[in-house]
Structure formats: structure tokens, C-alpha cells
Amino acid sequence: MSSLPSFDTENEPKIARSVEKFFKDYKVMELLRRCGLRKSKGIPLWSILSYIFSNVFPDRSMYMQQKSGKCTAGFSKNTYYRFMQNPHINWLQLASLHYSAS
């Protein structure tokens, strides 16, 4: 698998496509469903997860995006933080699925 390009506004579509390809190649959504991740309310699970995975690049935290006025998320910070702190998501099981799926 090739490495992802560095982040800037020109490379943002490439990063989004790379994240999408990774999710499809490794069946990430299927694994996440097995760990209890479900869509809640109106925001698609895919939308939140792709945003979270894209934030691993420099200056891509939601806080810094909102502070600079460049936040492109299609949901509020409350939705983001509720998702990350959802007690029904078994993050430990997700981390251990890699080994059991191999």
C-alpha cells in the first residue's frame, strides 16, 4: 500500500480517497459494526470515521480547524465527541480484531 500524501488543501481529495480505499480494502466498516459501532441519529457513521482518520495529518484536529475557521466537517463538535466517548463502542475489541482476522 502506498503512503498517503502530506496534507494541504490541494491534497485533501487524495487523502479522502486514500482513507476510503483503505476502509474498503480492509473491510473496516464490517469490523467496526462487529465492535458495536452503529449510526446514531442523522450523521452517517462513514462520514464521522473518514473525518477522524483524516485528522491524523498535521493541523487536522477539530479544535484547530474550528479555531482557524477551516472546519469542513458536516457535523458539530458535540457529535464528534459523543461518538468518541460512546460507551457502547468496544474499542478494545476493535484493537484485538486485527489479530483474530488474520
Coordinates of N, CA, C and O in Angstrom, one line a residue, residues 2 10 13-14 27 33 49 51-53 55-56 62 67-68 71 76 78 80 82-83 98 100:
S2 N 0.6 2.2 -0.8 CA 1.4 3.4 -0.9 C 1.1 4.3 0.3 O 0.0 4.2 0.9
E10 N -4.6 21.2 -1.5 CA -4.5 20.5 -2.8 C -4.6 19.0 -2.7 O -5.2 18.4 -3.5
P13 N -8.4 16.0 -1.4 CA -9.2 14.9 -2.1 C -8.4 13.6 -2.2 O -9.0 12.5 -2.1
K14 N -7.1 13.7 -2.3 CA -6.3 12.4 -2.4 C -6.3 11.7 -1.1 O -6.4 10.5 -1.0
K27 N -12.0 -3.9 4.9 CA -13.3 -4.1 5.4 C -13.5 -3.5 6.8 O -14.0 -4.1 7.7
R33 N -18.7 -2.5 12.8 CA -20.0 -3.0 13.2 C -20.0 -4.1 14.2 O -20.8 -4.2 15.1
L49 N -16.2 8.6 10.7 CA -15.0 7.8 10.7 C -13.9 8.3 9.7 O -12.8 8.4 10.0
Y51 N -13.6 11.3 8.6 CA -13.1 12.6 9.2 C -12.1 12.3 10.2 O -11.0 12.9 10.2
I52 N -12.4 11.4 11.1 CA -11.4 11.1 12.2 C -10.1 10.5 11.6 O -9.0 11.0 12.1
F53 N -10.2 9.6 10.7 CA -9.0 9.1 10.1 C -8.2 10.1 9.3 O -7.0 10.1 9.2
N55 N -7.9 13.1 10.2 CA -7.3 14.1 11.2 C -5.9 13.7 11.7 O -5.4 14.4 12.5
V56 N -5.4 12.6 11.2 CA -4.0 12.2 11.7 C -2.9 13.0 11.0 O -1.8 12.9 11.4
M62 N -9.9 18.8 15.1 CA -11.2 19.5 15.0 C -11.1 20.8 15.8 O -11.5 21.9 15.3
K67 N -10.9 26.6 15.3 CA -10.2 27.9 15.8 C -9.8 28.7 14.6 O -9.9 29.9 14.6
S68 N -9.3 28.1 13.5 CA -8.9 28.8 12.3 C -10.0 29.1 11.3 O -9.8 29.8 10.3
C71 N -13.0 24.5 9.4 CA -13.6 23.2 9.7 C -14.5 22.8 8.6 O -15.5 23.5 8.3
S76 N -21.4 18.7 14.1 CA -20.9 19.5 15.1 C -19.8 18.9 16.0 O -19.7 17.6 15.9
N78 N -20.0 18.5 19.1 CA -20.7 17.7 20.0 C -20.9 16.3 19.5 O -20.8 15.3 20.2
Y80 N -19.1 14.8 17.2 CA -17.8 14.2 17.2 C -17.4 13.6 18.6 O -17.0 12.4 18.7
R82 N -19.3 13.0 21.2 CA -20.3 12.0 21.7 C -19.9 10.6 21.0 O -19.9 9.6 21.7
F83 N -19.5 10.6 19.8 CA -19.1 9.4 19.1 C -17.9 8.8 19.7 O -17.8 7.6 20.0
H98 N -7.8 -7.2 14.7 CA -6.8 -7.3 13.7 C -6.1 -8.7 13.8 O -5.9 -9.3 12.8
S100 N -7.3 -11.5 15.3 CA -8.2 -12.6 15.1 C -8.6 -12.8 13.6 O -9.0 -13.8 13.2

